[in-house]
Amino acid sequence: QAVPMPTENPQLTTATESLPTVTPTLPPLAARVNGGYILLEDYQAELKRLQDAELKLGIQLSAEERKQKALDELIGEELLAQAAFQKGFQFDDEAIQAEIEKLKAAAGNTEGLAAWMEKNGYSEESLKRALRRAKAAAWQREKILADLPAAVEQVHACQILAGTEEQANQIINQLNAGADFATLSKKYDPITGG
């Protein structure tokens, strides 16, 4: 038995609801620095590298000192890198790859580089981030140093530290009366002379 076909086309309805805008989600962060950020993965690797360096040097920081030192280092480098990029520094994917090739040559081969990366807590992506940040920071440091004068005026300062307000007033009165500052500073601080 044949099924009758409808003679009219059914009206199709269209959805008029708009889909939400999708924004990329960042991986876990250790810190936000201005508009940039430091990934938790990079911070944890820096902590490990710092601890390894402490062992080699025979020093030991407390866990809090180590955390602060690692974070300070990464934030300082990030700030310098941000300034460099704002001033026009460029370090594209091709330049990053050239740096990786230099590292590969220094390590002997691809396997040597892979072993070094593993030992130092780098993934391929984290190494690229580190190279980009380090090169930009180094460029910015050079710009800062180039802007500094070769010589600056220096001033030698000396102080007289008084134990009480009464003693300080006595010293001031002696200075106002014409006493020699160097003589008084040696009298009140015989070890360093003020």
N, CA, C and O atoms as a DFTB+ gen file, in Angstrom:
776 C
 N C O
     1  1       0.835      -1.159       0.000
     2  2       0.000       0.000       0.000
     3  2       0.887       1.232       0.000
     4  3       1.838       1.299       0.779
     5  1       0.610       2.189      -0.835
     6  2       1.400       3.405      -0.995
     7  2       1.028       4.419       0.070
     8  3      -0.134       4.571       0.449
     9  1       2.066       5.109       0.539
    10  2       1.842       6.152       1.548
    11  2       1.616       7.455       0.792
    12  3       2.392       7.815      -0.093
    13  1       0.544       8.159       1.151
    14  2       0.286       9.417       0.426
    15  2       1.350      10.456       0.775
    16  3       1.752      10.585       1.931
    17  1       1.791      11.180      -0.221
    18  2       2.789      12.235      -0.047
    19  2       2.053      13.541       0.201
    20  3       1.020      13.819      -0.409
    21  1       2.613      14.347       1.121
    22  2       1.960      15.644       1.350
    23  2       2.101      16.506       0.107
    24  3       3.090      16.414      -0.621
    25  1       1.133      17.317      -0.119
    26  2       1.138      18.152      -1.321
    27  2       1.834      19.500      -1.082
    28  3       2.225      20.181      -2.029
    29  1       1.977      19.862       0.158
    30  2       2.637      21.139       0.436
    31  2       3.942      20.862       1.188
    32  3       4.044      19.889       1.935
    33  1       4.935      21.727       0.981
    34  2       6.195      21.628       1.723
    35  2       5.983      22.177       3.126
    36  3       5.442      23.268       3.302
    37  1       6.411      21.414       4.118
    38  2       6.281      21.972       5.469
    39  2       7.218      23.167       5.621
    40  3       8.293      23.197       5.022
    41  1       6.814      24.140       6.414
    42  2       7.641      25.322       6.666
    43  2       8.781      24.946       7.614
    44  3       8.556      24.375       8.682
    45  1       9.989      25.272       7.209
    46  2      11.134      25.022       8.067
    47  2      11.290      26.203       9.022
    48  3      11.146      27.362       8.635
    49  1      11.581      25.883      10.255
    50  2      11.807      26.966      11.215
    51  2      13.314      27.140      11.385
    52  3      14.063      26.165      11.319
    53  1      13.753      28.355      11.601
    54  2      15.174      28.622      11.808
    55  2      15.373      29.111      13.228
    56  3      14.548      29.832      13.790
    57  1      16.465      28.703      13.771
    58  2      16.782      29.119      15.136
    59  2      17.268      30.562      15.089
    60  3      18.105      30.917      14.259
    61  1      16.747      31.378      15.970
    62  2      17.169      32.779      16.005
    63  2      18.017      33.074      17.235
    64  3      18.498      34.191      17.421
    65  1      18.192      32.055      18.070
    66  2      19.036      32.268      19.241
    67  2      20.487      32.358      18.807
    68  3      20.923      31.613      17.929
    69  1      21.231      33.261      19.414
    70  2      22.642      33.366      19.070
    71  2      23.458      32.499      20.031
    72  3      23.135      32.356      21.210
    73  1      24.498      31.946      19.490
    74  2      25.371      31.098      20.289
    75  2      26.298      31.983      21.120
    76  3      26.652      33.084      20.695
    77  1      26.687      31.511      22.288
    78  2      27.609      32.319      23.101
    79  2      28.970      32.421      22.409
    80  3      29.383      31.514      21.687
    81  1      29.647      33.525      22.640
    82  2      30.973      33.729      22.077
    83  2      31.970      32.853      22.833
    84  3      32.005      32.837      24.064
    85  1      32.762      32.142      22.076
    86  2      33.745      31.253      22.683
    87  2      35.067      32.018      22.796
    88  3      35.561      32.578      21.817
    89  1      35.623      32.030      23.998
    90  2      36.923      32.654      24.200
    91  2      37.899      31.583      24.669
    92  3      37.527      30.669      25.404
    93  1      39.143      31.704      24.239
    94  2      40.122      30.689      24.649
    95  2      40.355      30.743      26.159
    96  3      40.332      31.811      26.771
    97  1      40.573      29.591      26.728
    98  2      40.861      29.501      28.157
    99  2      42.355      29.338      28.335
   100  3      42.984      28.486      27.707
   101  1      42.913      30.170      29.202
   102  2      44.343      30.064      29.478
   103  2      44.620      28.887      30.380
   104  3      43.782      28.522      31.205
   105  1      45.772      28.294      30.235
   106  2      46.173      27.267      31.199
   107  2      46.359      27.927      32.569
   108  3      46.342      29.155      32.656
   109  1      46.535      27.155      33.625
   110  2      46.706      27.750      34.966
   111  2      47.883      28.729      34.996
   112  3      48.950      28.470      34.441
   113  1      47.649      29.857      35.661
   114  2      48.649      30.919      35.728
   115  2      49.315      30.969      37.097
   116  3      48.698      30.659      38.116
   117  1      50.576      31.363      37.102
   118  2      51.292      31.633      38.353
   119  2      51.163      33.108      38.688
   120  3      51.096      33.477      39.861
   121  1      51.128      33.970      37.645
   122  2      51.032      35.413      37.868
   123  2      50.560      36.111      36.598
   124  3      50.814      35.662      35.480
   125  1      49.870      37.216      36.809
   126  2      49.546      38.131      35.718
   127  2      50.477      39.320      35.857
   128  3      50.668      39.856      36.949
   129  1      51.050      39.722      34.744
   130  2      52.004      40.828      34.749
   131  2      51.550      41.813      33.676
   132  3      51.693      41.569      32.478
   133  1      50.996      42.935      34.142
   134  2      50.367      43.893      33.222
   135  2      49.381      43.115      32.366
   136  3      48.513      42.434      32.913
   137  1      49.481      43.188      31.058
   138  2      48.575      42.439      30.198
   139  2      49.060      41.037      29.901
   140  3      48.358      40.268      29.243
   141  1      50.240      40.689      30.369
   142  2      50.807      39.370      30.101
   143  2      50.614      38.442      31.282
   144  3      49.896      38.751      32.233
   145  1      51.265      37.312      31.200
   146  2      51.103      36.322      32.258
   147  2      52.289      35.372      32.293
   148  3      53.059      35.261      31.339
   149  1      52.407      34.691      33.427
   150  2      53.406      33.634      33.601
   151  2      52.635      32.366      33.910
   152  3      51.878      32.302      34.879
   153  1      52.834      31.366      33.080
   154  2      52.119      30.113      33.267
   155  2      52.640      29.377      34.501
   156  3      53.825      29.445      34.829
   157  1      51.740      28.679      35.170
   158  2      52.110      27.891      36.338
   159  2      53.160      26.856      35.963
   160  3      54.081      26.596      36.738
   161  1      53.030      26.272      34.797
   162  2      53.993      25.273      34.298
   163  2      55.407      25.872      34.228
   164  3      56.376      25.214      34.606
   165  1      55.525      27.113      33.748
   166  2      56.830      27.762      33.628
   167  2      57.393      28.102      35.009
   168  3      58.595      27.973      35.242
   169  1      56.532      28.529      35.912
   170  2      56.955      28.856      37.277
   171  2      57.455      27.604      38.003
   172  3      58.489      27.650      38.669
   173  1      56.736      26.498      37.879
   174  2      57.144      25.262      38.547
   175  2      58.478      24.749      37.991
   176  3      59.310      24.238      38.740
   177  1      58.672      24.886      36.701
   178  2      59.947      24.475      36.099
   179  2      61.077      25.380      36.582
   180  3      62.186      24.907      36.830
   181  1      60.803      26.679      36.718
   182  2      61.815      27.611      37.219
   183  2      62.194      27.271      38.658
   184  3      63.366      27.346      39.028
   185  1      61.206      26.898      39.466
   186  2      61.478      26.468      40.847
   187  2      62.427      25.275      40.868
   188  3      63.380      25.240      41.647
   189  1      62.160      24.309      40.013
   190  2      63.000      23.104      39.941
   191  2      64.409      23.447      39.495
   192  3      65.377      22.937      40.058
   193  1      64.539      24.311      38.483
   194  2      65.868      24.708      38.007
   195  2      66.630      25.448      39.102
   196  3      67.836      25.259      39.261
   197  1      65.931      26.281      39.849
   198  2      66.565      27.022      40.941
   199  2      67.047      26.071      42.033
   200  3      68.150      26.225      42.557
   201  1      66.217      25.092      42.371
   202  2      66.603      24.119      43.389
   203  2      67.815      23.305      42.921
   204  3      68.721      23.037      43.710
   205  1      67.834      22.914      41.657
   206  2      68.978      22.179      41.117
   207  2      70.248      23.030      41.178
   208  3      71.322      22.522      41.499
   209  1      70.126      24.303      40.875
   210  2      71.286      25.207      40.931
   211  2      71.782      25.352      42.366
   212  3      72.989      25.399      42.602
   213  1      70.864      25.422      43.320
   214  2      71.253      25.506      44.734
   215  2      72.089      24.288      45.131
   216  3      73.110      24.422      45.806
   217  1      71.652      23.107      44.708
   218  2      72.384      21.886      45.043
   219  2      73.793      21.911      44.463
   220  3      74.752      21.531      45.135
   221  1      73.919      22.363      43.205
   222  2      75.229      22.425      42.563
   223  2      76.144      23.427      43.266
   224  3      77.351      23.208      43.368
   225  1      75.563      24.530      43.750
   226  2      76.357      25.579      44.385
   227  2      76.553      25.355      45.880
   228  3      77.317      26.069      46.528
   229  1      75.860      24.363      46.417
   230  2      75.988      24.075      47.840
   231  2      75.302      25.085      48.743
   232  3      75.724      25.300      49.879
   233  1      74.246      25.702      48.237
   234  2      73.478      26.632      49.065
   235  2      72.058      26.108      49.179
   236  3      71.624      25.262      48.397
   237  1      71.345      26.626      50.166
   238  2      69.974      26.173      50.328
   239  2      69.107      27.345      50.775
   240  3      69.337      27.949      51.823
   241  1      68.120      27.644      49.966
   242  2      67.137      28.665      50.308
   243  2      65.956      27.984      50.983
   244  3      65.722      26.790      50.791
   245  1      65.224      28.738      51.762
   246  2      63.989      28.184      52.313
   247  2      62.997      28.060      51.156
   248  3      63.179      28.671      50.103
   249  1      61.965      27.276      51.359
   250  2      60.956      27.092      50.309
   251  2      60.344      28.436      49.917
   252  3      60.120      28.694      48.734
   253  1      60.076      29.281      50.893
   254  2      59.489      30.596      50.604
   255  2      60.456      31.486      49.848
   256  3      60.056      32.179      48.911
   257  1      61.734      31.479      50.243
   258  2      62.745      32.275      49.533
   259  2      62.874      31.806      48.087
   260  3      62.968      32.618      47.166
   261  1      62.878      30.497      47.900
   262  2      62.991      29.935      46.557
   263  2      61.792      30.332      45.706
   264  3      61.951      30.733      44.553
   265  1      60.587      30.222      46.273
   266  2      59.377      30.600      45.531
   267  2      59.433      32.066      45.121
   268  3      59.136      32.412      43.978
   269  1      59.821      32.932      46.072
   270  2      59.871      34.361      45.790
   271  2      60.934      34.684      44.749
   272  3      60.709      35.493      43.849
   273  1      62.086      34.050      44.877
   274  2      63.184      34.294      43.925
   275  2      62.777      33.868      42.514
   276  3      63.019      34.601      41.555
   277  1      62.166      32.701      42.382
   278  2      61.737      32.214      41.065
   279  2      60.687      33.149      40.462
   280  3      60.759      33.495      39.283
   281  1      59.729      33.547      41.266
   282  2      58.670      34.424      40.776
   283  2      59.235      35.795      40.419
   284  3      58.874      36.360      39.386
   285  1      60.114      36.335      41.258
   286  2      60.726      37.635      40.973
   287  2      61.499      37.595      39.663
   288  3      61.428      38.528      38.862
   289  1      62.239      36.511      39.448
   290  2      63.023      36.387      38.221
   291  2      62.113      36.368      36.995
   292  3      62.367      37.072      36.017
   293  1      61.062      35.567      37.049
   294  2      60.145      35.474      35.910
   295  2      59.398      36.786      35.678
   296  3      59.214      37.198      34.532
   297  1      58.969      37.439      36.743
   298  2      58.250      38.708      36.598
   299  2      59.182      39.773      36.040
   300  3      58.796      40.525      35.145
   301  1      60.401      39.846      36.557
   302  2      61.361      40.820      36.038
   303  2      61.626      40.622      34.555
   304  3      61.654      41.580      33.783
   305  1      61.818      39.375      34.170
   306  2      62.058      39.077      32.765
   307  2      60.836      39.409      31.910
   308  3      60.972      39.928      30.802
   309  1      59.647      39.110      32.425
   310  2      58.418      39.412      31.688
   311  2      58.244      40.920      31.509
   312  3      57.853      41.373      30.432
   313  1      58.529      41.697      32.547
   314  2      58.408      43.156      32.439
   315  2      59.379      43.714      31.394
   316  3      59.009      44.566      30.586
   317  1      60.613      43.229      31.418
   318  2      61.584      43.665      30.415
   319  2      61.130      43.266      29.013
   320  3      61.241      44.055      28.075
   321  1      60.623      42.053      28.872
   322  2      60.165      41.582      27.561
   323  2      58.990      42.418      27.065
   324  3      58.936      42.779      25.889
   325  1      58.059      42.722      27.948
   326  2      56.917      43.554      27.550
   327  2      57.388      44.910      27.050
   328  3      56.901      45.401      26.031
   329  1      58.331      45.518      27.757
   330  2      58.867      46.815      27.338
   331  2      59.549      46.699      25.978
   332  3      59.412      47.584      25.134
   333  1      60.281      45.614      25.766
   334  2      60.969      45.417      24.487
   335  2      59.971      45.322      23.342
   336  3      60.149      45.966      22.308
   337  1      58.935      44.532      23.516
   338  2      57.949      44.374      22.443
   339  2      57.203      45.686      22.195
   340  3      56.848      45.992      21.056
   341  1      56.963      46.459      23.250
   342  2      56.318      47.760      23.076
   343  2      57.209      48.715      22.283
   344  3      56.709      49.595      21.582
   345  1      58.520      48.544      22.393
   346  2      59.466      49.418      21.685
   347  2      59.841      48.877      20.309
   348  3      60.724      49.420      19.646
   349  1      59.179      47.820      19.885
   350  2      59.384      47.337      18.526
   351  2      60.256      46.113      18.370
   352  3      60.528      45.705      17.241
   353  1      60.708      45.507      19.464
   354  2      61.507      44.295      19.350
   355  2      60.684      43.217      18.664
   356  3      59.495      43.059      18.941
   357  1      61.329      42.473      17.762
   358  2      60.626      41.400      17.068
   359  2      61.439      40.122      17.174
   360  3      62.658      40.115      17.000
   361  1      60.736      39.055      17.462
   362  2      61.377      37.744      17.570
   363  2      60.336      36.724      17.127
   364  3      59.604      36.168      17.946
   365  1      60.284      36.487      15.817
   366  2      59.238      35.643      15.245
   367  2      59.583      34.150      15.355
   368  3      60.625      33.772      15.890
   369  1      58.685      33.327      14.837
   370  2      58.858      31.873      14.910
   371  2      60.144      31.417      14.220
   372  3      60.781      30.458      14.656
   373  1      60.520      32.099      13.155
   374  2      61.742      31.745      12.435
   375  2      62.969      32.011      13.315
   376  3      63.901      31.206      13.332
   377  1      62.976      33.117      14.035
   378  2      64.092      33.445      14.931
   379  2      64.145      32.458      16.096
   380  3      65.226      32.062      16.531
   381  1      62.986      32.068      16.593
   382  2      62.937      31.077      17.678
   383  2      63.527      29.759      17.185
   384  3      64.312      29.124      17.889
   385  1      63.150      29.351      15.980
   386  2      63.650      28.095      15.435
   387  2      65.162      28.147      15.246
   388  3      65.846      27.145      15.448
   389  1      65.685      29.305      14.860
   390  2      67.133      29.455      14.704
   391  2      67.827      29.282      16.061
   392  3      68.895      28.674      16.137
   393  1      67.231      29.808      17.122
   394  2      67.803      29.639      18.467
   395  2      67.752      28.182      18.905
   396  3      68.684      27.683      19.536
   397  1      66.664      27.505      18.569
   398  2      66.548      26.082      18.911
   399  2      67.602      25.279      18.166
   400  3      68.165      24.335      18.722
   401  1      67.877      25.637      16.923
   402  2      68.921      24.955      16.153
   403  2      70.288      25.158      16.809
   404  3      71.103      24.236      16.832
   405  1      70.546      26.357      17.341
   406  2      71.813      26.614      18.051
   407  2      71.899      25.729      19.300
   408  3      72.949      25.162      19.600
   409  1      70.790      25.622      20.014
   410  2      70.766      24.766      21.208
   411  2      70.999      23.307      20.824
   412  3      71.712      22.575      21.511
   413  1      70.389      22.903      19.724
   414  2      70.552      21.526      19.249
   415  2      72.017      21.251      18.915
   416  3      72.546      20.192      19.253
   417  1      72.665      22.202      18.254
   418  2      74.075      22.034      17.906
   419  2      74.935      21.976      19.166
   420  3      75.873      21.182      19.241
   421  1      74.621      22.811      20.154
   422  2      75.388      22.806      21.404
   423  2      75.191      21.501      22.171
   424  3      76.100      21.033      22.857
   425  1      73.997      20.915      22.048
   426  2      73.701      19.659      22.745
   427  2      74.200      18.442      21.970
   428  3      74.165      17.326      22.487
   429  1      74.661      18.643      20.743
   430  2      75.192      17.542      19.955
   431  2      74.241      17.017      18.900
   432  3      74.666      16.686      17.793
   433  1      72.964      16.937      19.223
   434  2      71.965      16.454      18.277
   435  2      70.570      16.630      18.877
   436  3      70.420      17.173      19.971
   437  1      69.570      16.172      18.161
   438  2      68.190      16.310      18.616
   439  2      67.963      15.575      19.924
   440  3      67.266      16.074      20.807
   441  1      68.552      14.386      20.052
   442  2      68.375      13.609      21.286
   443  2      69.025      14.310      22.468
   444  3      68.484      14.304      23.574
   445  1      70.179      14.910      22.236
   446  2      70.870      15.654      23.296
   447  2      70.052      16.841      23.762
   448  3      69.975      17.126      24.957
   449  1      69.439      17.535      22.808
   450  2      68.582      18.669      23.166
   451  2      67.367      18.180      23.933
   452  3      66.967      18.800      24.919
   453  1      66.778      17.083      23.499
   454  2      65.610      16.533      24.192
   455  2      65.955      16.156      25.629
   456  3      65.167      16.401      26.543
   457  1      67.130      15.561      25.830
   458  2      67.555      15.182      27.183
   459  2      67.772      16.427      28.038
   460  3      67.389      16.447      29.208
   461  1      68.382      17.465      27.468
   462  2      68.602      18.718      28.198
   463  2      67.267      19.361      28.568
   464  3      67.087      19.848      29.684
   465  1      66.331      19.356      27.614
   466  2      65.011      19.947      27.878
   467  2      64.306      19.204      29.008
   468  3      63.723      19.823      29.898
   469  1      64.362      17.894      28.969
   470  2      63.709      17.101      30.016
   471  2      64.347      17.376      31.380
   472  3      63.649      17.565      32.377
   473  1      65.664      17.395      31.407
   474  2      66.387      17.646      32.664
   475  2      66.040      19.011      33.244
   476  3      65.988      19.176      34.463
   477  1      65.801      19.997      32.370
   478  2      65.548      21.360      32.801
   479  2      64.072      21.746      32.808
   480  3      63.733      22.911      33.012
   481  1      63.207      20.780      32.587
   482  2      61.770      21.019      32.712
   483  2      61.137      21.798      31.577
   484  3      60.163      22.520      31.787
   485  1      61.680      21.661      30.372
   486  2      61.115      22.370      29.224
   487  2      60.333      21.424      28.325
   488  3      60.800      20.332      28.000
   489  1      59.150      21.850      27.931
   490  2      58.452      21.216      26.821
   491  2      58.836      22.023      25.582
   492  3      59.505      23.050      25.695
   493  1      58.427      21.576      24.426
   494  2      58.739      22.328      23.205
   495  2      58.146      23.734      23.285
   496  3      58.805      24.715      22.940
   497  1      56.898      23.821      23.742
   498  2      56.228      25.126      23.827
   499  2      56.812      26.003      24.922
   500  3      56.973      27.206      24.722
   501  1      57.133      25.423      26.082
   502  2      57.681      26.249      27.162
   503  2      59.077      26.750      26.805
   504  3      59.461      27.846      27.215
   505  1      59.845      25.960      26.045
   506  2      61.164      26.410      25.597
   507  2      61.006      27.606      24.659
   508  3      61.759      28.575      24.752
   509  1      60.035      27.539      23.763
   510  2      59.804      28.660      22.848
   511  2      59.394      29.912      23.620
   512  3      59.860      31.010      23.316
   513  1      58.518      29.749      24.623
   514  2      58.120      30.904      25.449
   515  2      59.324      31.482      26.176
   516  3      59.507      32.698      26.228
   517  1      60.144      30.599      26.738
   518  2      61.312      31.048      27.496
   519  2      62.305      31.767      26.582
   520  3      62.858      32.799      26.962
   521  1      62.532      31.237      25.393
   522  2      63.456      31.878      24.453
   523  2      62.947      33.252      24.039
   524  3      63.711      34.216      23.991
   525  1      61.666      33.334      23.744
   526  2      61.078      34.612      23.321
   527  2      61.219      35.654      24.437
   528  3      61.620      36.792      24.196
   529  1      60.883      35.240      25.657
   530  2      60.938      36.160      26.802
   531  2      62.388      36.551      27.113
   532  3      62.675      37.722      27.365
   533  1      63.299      35.573      27.096
   534  2      64.699      35.844      27.425
   535  2      65.356      36.752      26.383
   536  3      66.087      37.674      26.746
   537  1      65.108      36.507      25.111
   538  2      65.700      37.341      24.057
   539  2      65.173      38.767      24.126
   540  3      65.933      39.723      23.973
   541  1      63.870      38.909      24.357
   542  2      63.287      40.254      24.462
   543  2      63.833      40.976      25.693
   544  3      64.156      42.162      25.623
   545  1      63.937      40.272      26.810
   546  2      64.449      40.882      28.044
   547  2      65.905      41.306      27.859
   548  3      66.292      42.386      28.303
   549  1      66.712      40.471      27.212
   550  2      68.116      40.810      26.975
   551  2      68.219      42.047      26.078
   552  3      69.054      42.920      26.318
   553  1      67.385      42.121      25.060
   554  2      67.367      43.274      24.158
   555  2      67.033      44.540      24.944
   556  3      67.665      45.579      24.753
   557  1      66.042      44.451      25.823
   558  2      65.632      45.616      26.611
   559  2      66.725      46.026      27.597
   560  3      66.959      47.218      27.800
   561  1      67.389      45.057      28.207
   562  2      68.511      45.375      29.116
   563  2      69.596      46.149      28.372
   564  3      70.138      47.126      28.889
   565  1      69.909      45.702      27.147
   566  2      70.918      46.382      26.337
   567  2      70.495      47.815      26.018
   568  3      71.323      48.726      26.034
   569  1      69.223      48.013      25.732
   570  2      68.709      49.367      25.462
   571  2      68.858      50.240      26.701
   572  3      69.260      51.399      26.598
   573  1      68.541      49.700      27.858
   574  2      68.650      50.459      29.107
   575  2      70.107      50.824      29.358
   576  3      70.418      51.973      29.673
   577  1      71.001      49.848      29.219
   578  2      72.427      50.100      29.451
   579  2      72.996      51.101      28.456
   580  3      73.851      51.911      28.814
   581  1      72.533      51.053      27.211
   582  2      73.029      51.979      26.192
   583  2      72.631      53.417      26.523
   584  3      73.329      54.358      26.144
   585  1      71.517      53.588      27.224
   586  2      71.048      54.928      27.570
   587  2      71.707      55.489      28.822
   588  3      71.540      56.669      29.133
   589  1      72.451      54.659      29.543
   590  2      73.117      55.136      30.753
   591  2      74.410      55.859      30.379
   592  3      75.103      55.448      29.448
   593  1      74.734      56.924      31.093
   594  2      75.995      57.599      30.807
   595  2      77.179      56.715      31.218
   596  3      77.055      55.861      32.095
   597  1      78.314      56.935      30.574
   598  2      79.505      56.139      30.875
   599  2      80.044      56.453      32.260
   600  3      80.622      55.585      32.915
   601  1      79.860      57.685      32.708
   602  2      80.332      58.078      34.035
   603  2      79.254      58.938      34.696
   604  3      78.546      59.693      34.029
   605  1      79.148      58.811      35.979
   606  2      78.189      59.614      36.724
   607  2      78.889      60.258      37.904
   608  3      79.897      59.754      38.401
   609  1      78.347      61.366      38.339
   610  2      78.909      62.045      39.494
   611  2      78.709      61.170      40.716
   612  3      77.639      60.598      40.922
   613  1      79.747      61.077      41.515
   614  2      79.660      60.288      42.734
   615  2      79.808      61.206      43.930
   616  3      80.530      62.202      43.888
   617  1      79.124      60.858      44.974
   618  2      79.169      61.645      46.197
   619  2      79.512      60.713      47.341
   620  3      78.925      59.639      47.471
   621  1      80.449      61.115      48.161
   622  2      80.802      60.341      49.350
   623  2      80.021      60.944      50.514
   624  3      80.105      62.147      50.761
   625  1      79.277      60.131      51.214
   626  2      78.466      60.622      52.327
   627  2      78.950      60.008      53.626
   628  3      79.435      58.877      53.655
   629  1      78.812      60.760      54.684
   630  2      79.202      60.304      56.005
   631  2      78.114      60.762      56.977
   632  3      77.510      61.818      56.786
   633  1      77.872      59.981      57.999
   634  2      76.837      60.342      58.970
   635  2      77.371      60.185      60.388
   636  3      78.340      59.469      60.643
   637  1      76.711      60.869      61.280
   638  2      76.982      60.677      62.700
   639  2      75.677      60.173      63.289
   640  3      74.660      60.866      63.255
   641  1      75.710      58.966      63.827
   642  2      74.518      58.365      64.399
   643  2      74.514      58.610      65.901
   644  3      75.409      58.167      66.622
   645  1      73.495      59.320      66.353
   646  2      73.380      59.631      67.778
   647  2      72.409      58.660      68.429
   648  3      71.426      58.238      67.820
   649  1      72.703      58.313      69.681
   650  2      71.854      57.364      70.398
   651  2      70.607      58.000      70.986
   652  3      69.599      57.325      71.194
   653  1      70.673      59.303      71.256
   654  2      69.520      59.994      71.859
   655  2      69.352      61.343      71.188
   656  3      70.247      61.833      70.501
   657  1      68.207      61.920      71.398
   658  2      67.956      63.254      70.858
   659  2      68.893      64.272      71.513
   660  3      69.374      65.195      70.855
   661  1      69.142      64.100      72.790
   662  2      70.038      65.012      73.523
   663  2      71.439      64.970      72.923
   664  3      72.063      66.010      72.715
   665  1      71.934      63.756      72.646
   666  2      73.258      63.606      72.056
   667  2      73.286      64.235      70.660
   668  3      74.261      64.894      70.296
   669  1      72.225      64.035      69.883
   670  2      72.148      64.613      68.535
   671  2      72.213      66.134      68.609
   672  3      72.898      66.760      67.801
   673  1      71.504      66.742      69.576
   674  2      71.536      68.199      69.731
   675  2      72.927      68.688      70.117
   676  3      73.365      69.743      69.658
   677  1      73.626      67.923      70.961
   678  2      74.993      68.288      71.345
   679  2      75.908      68.290      70.114
   680  3      76.721      69.197      69.935
   681  1      75.765      67.268      69.275
   682  2      76.595      67.161      68.069
   683  2      76.291      68.319      67.122
   684  3      77.206      68.936      66.577
   685  1      75.015      68.609      66.929
   686  2      74.622      69.718      66.047
   687  2      75.199      71.027      66.565
   688  3      75.721      71.824      65.785
   689  1      75.113      71.259      67.873
   690  2      75.653      72.487      68.469
   691  2      77.164      72.574      68.231
   692  3      77.679      73.654      67.940
   693  1      77.874      71.453      68.351
   694  2      79.321      71.451      68.122
   695  2      79.633      71.766      66.650
   696  3      80.559      72.519      66.347
   697  1      78.841      71.174      65.746
   698  2      79.042      71.441      64.314
   699  2      78.760      72.902      63.996
   700  3      79.503      73.536      63.246
   701  1      77.674      73.439      64.575
   702  2      77.333      74.849      64.353
   703  2      78.398      75.780      64.913
   704  3      78.580      76.889      64.412
   705  1      79.097      75.339      65.940
   706  2      80.165      76.148      66.548
   707  2      81.472      76.033      65.770
   708  3      82.454      76.696      66.106
   709  1      81.491      75.186      64.722
   710  2      82.683      75.096      63.885
   711  2      83.488      73.826      64.033
   712  3      84.568      73.721      63.452
   713  1      82.998      72.849      64.794
   714  2      83.732      71.593      64.957
   715  2      83.830      70.874      63.617
   716  3      82.960      71.021      62.758
   717  1      84.888      70.103      63.448
   718  2      85.131      69.357      62.220
   719  2      84.232      68.096      62.198
   720  3      84.226      67.305      63.142
   721  1      83.495      67.938      61.120
   722  2      82.567      66.809      60.994
   723  2      83.309      65.475      61.091
   724  3      82.877      64.582      61.820
   725  1      84.416      65.332      60.368
   726  2      85.167      64.068      60.357
   727  2      85.665      63.722      61.755
   728  3      85.647      62.559      62.158
   729  1      86.104      64.726      62.482
   730  2      86.590      64.480      63.846
   731  2      85.453      63.990      64.735
   732  3      85.617      63.038      65.498
   733  1      84.289      64.653      64.631
   734  2      83.132      64.232      65.440
   735  2      82.639      62.844      65.037
   736  3      82.273      62.039      65.894
   737  1      82.629      62.568      63.737
   738  2      82.143      61.257      63.305
   739  2      83.047      60.141      63.835
   740  3      82.556      59.072      64.198
   741  1      84.357      60.375      63.883
   742  2      85.274      59.370      64.436
   743  2      85.096      59.234      65.952
   744  3      85.248      58.147      66.511
   745  1      84.773      60.350      66.604
   746  2      84.572      60.322      68.048
   747  2      83.341      59.485      68.398
   748  3      83.377      58.686      69.334
   749  1      82.244      59.672      67.642
   750  2      80.999      58.968      67.976
   751  2      80.893      57.593      67.317
   752  3      80.080      56.763      67.724
   753  1      81.721      57.359      66.300
   754  2      81.735      56.038      65.660
   755  2      83.182      55.701      65.327
   756  3      83.583      55.801      64.167
   757  1      83.977      55.302      66.328
   758  2      85.414      55.097      66.103
   759  2      85.738      53.945      65.136
   760  3      86.824      53.923      64.558
   761  1      84.832      53.008      64.955
   762  2      85.128      51.855      64.101
   763  2      85.057      52.237      62.626
   764  3      85.997      51.977      61.875
   765  1      83.960      52.849      62.207
   766  2      83.816      53.198      60.776
   767  2      84.018      54.677      60.506
   768  3      84.141      55.076      59.348
   769  1      84.056      55.486      61.526
   770  2      84.220      56.920      61.308
   771  2      83.002      57.572      60.689
   772  3      83.113      58.557      59.959
   773  1      81.846      57.018      60.984
   774  2      80.592      57.595      60.487
   775  2      80.196      57.025      59.162
   776  3      79.165      57.407      58.609
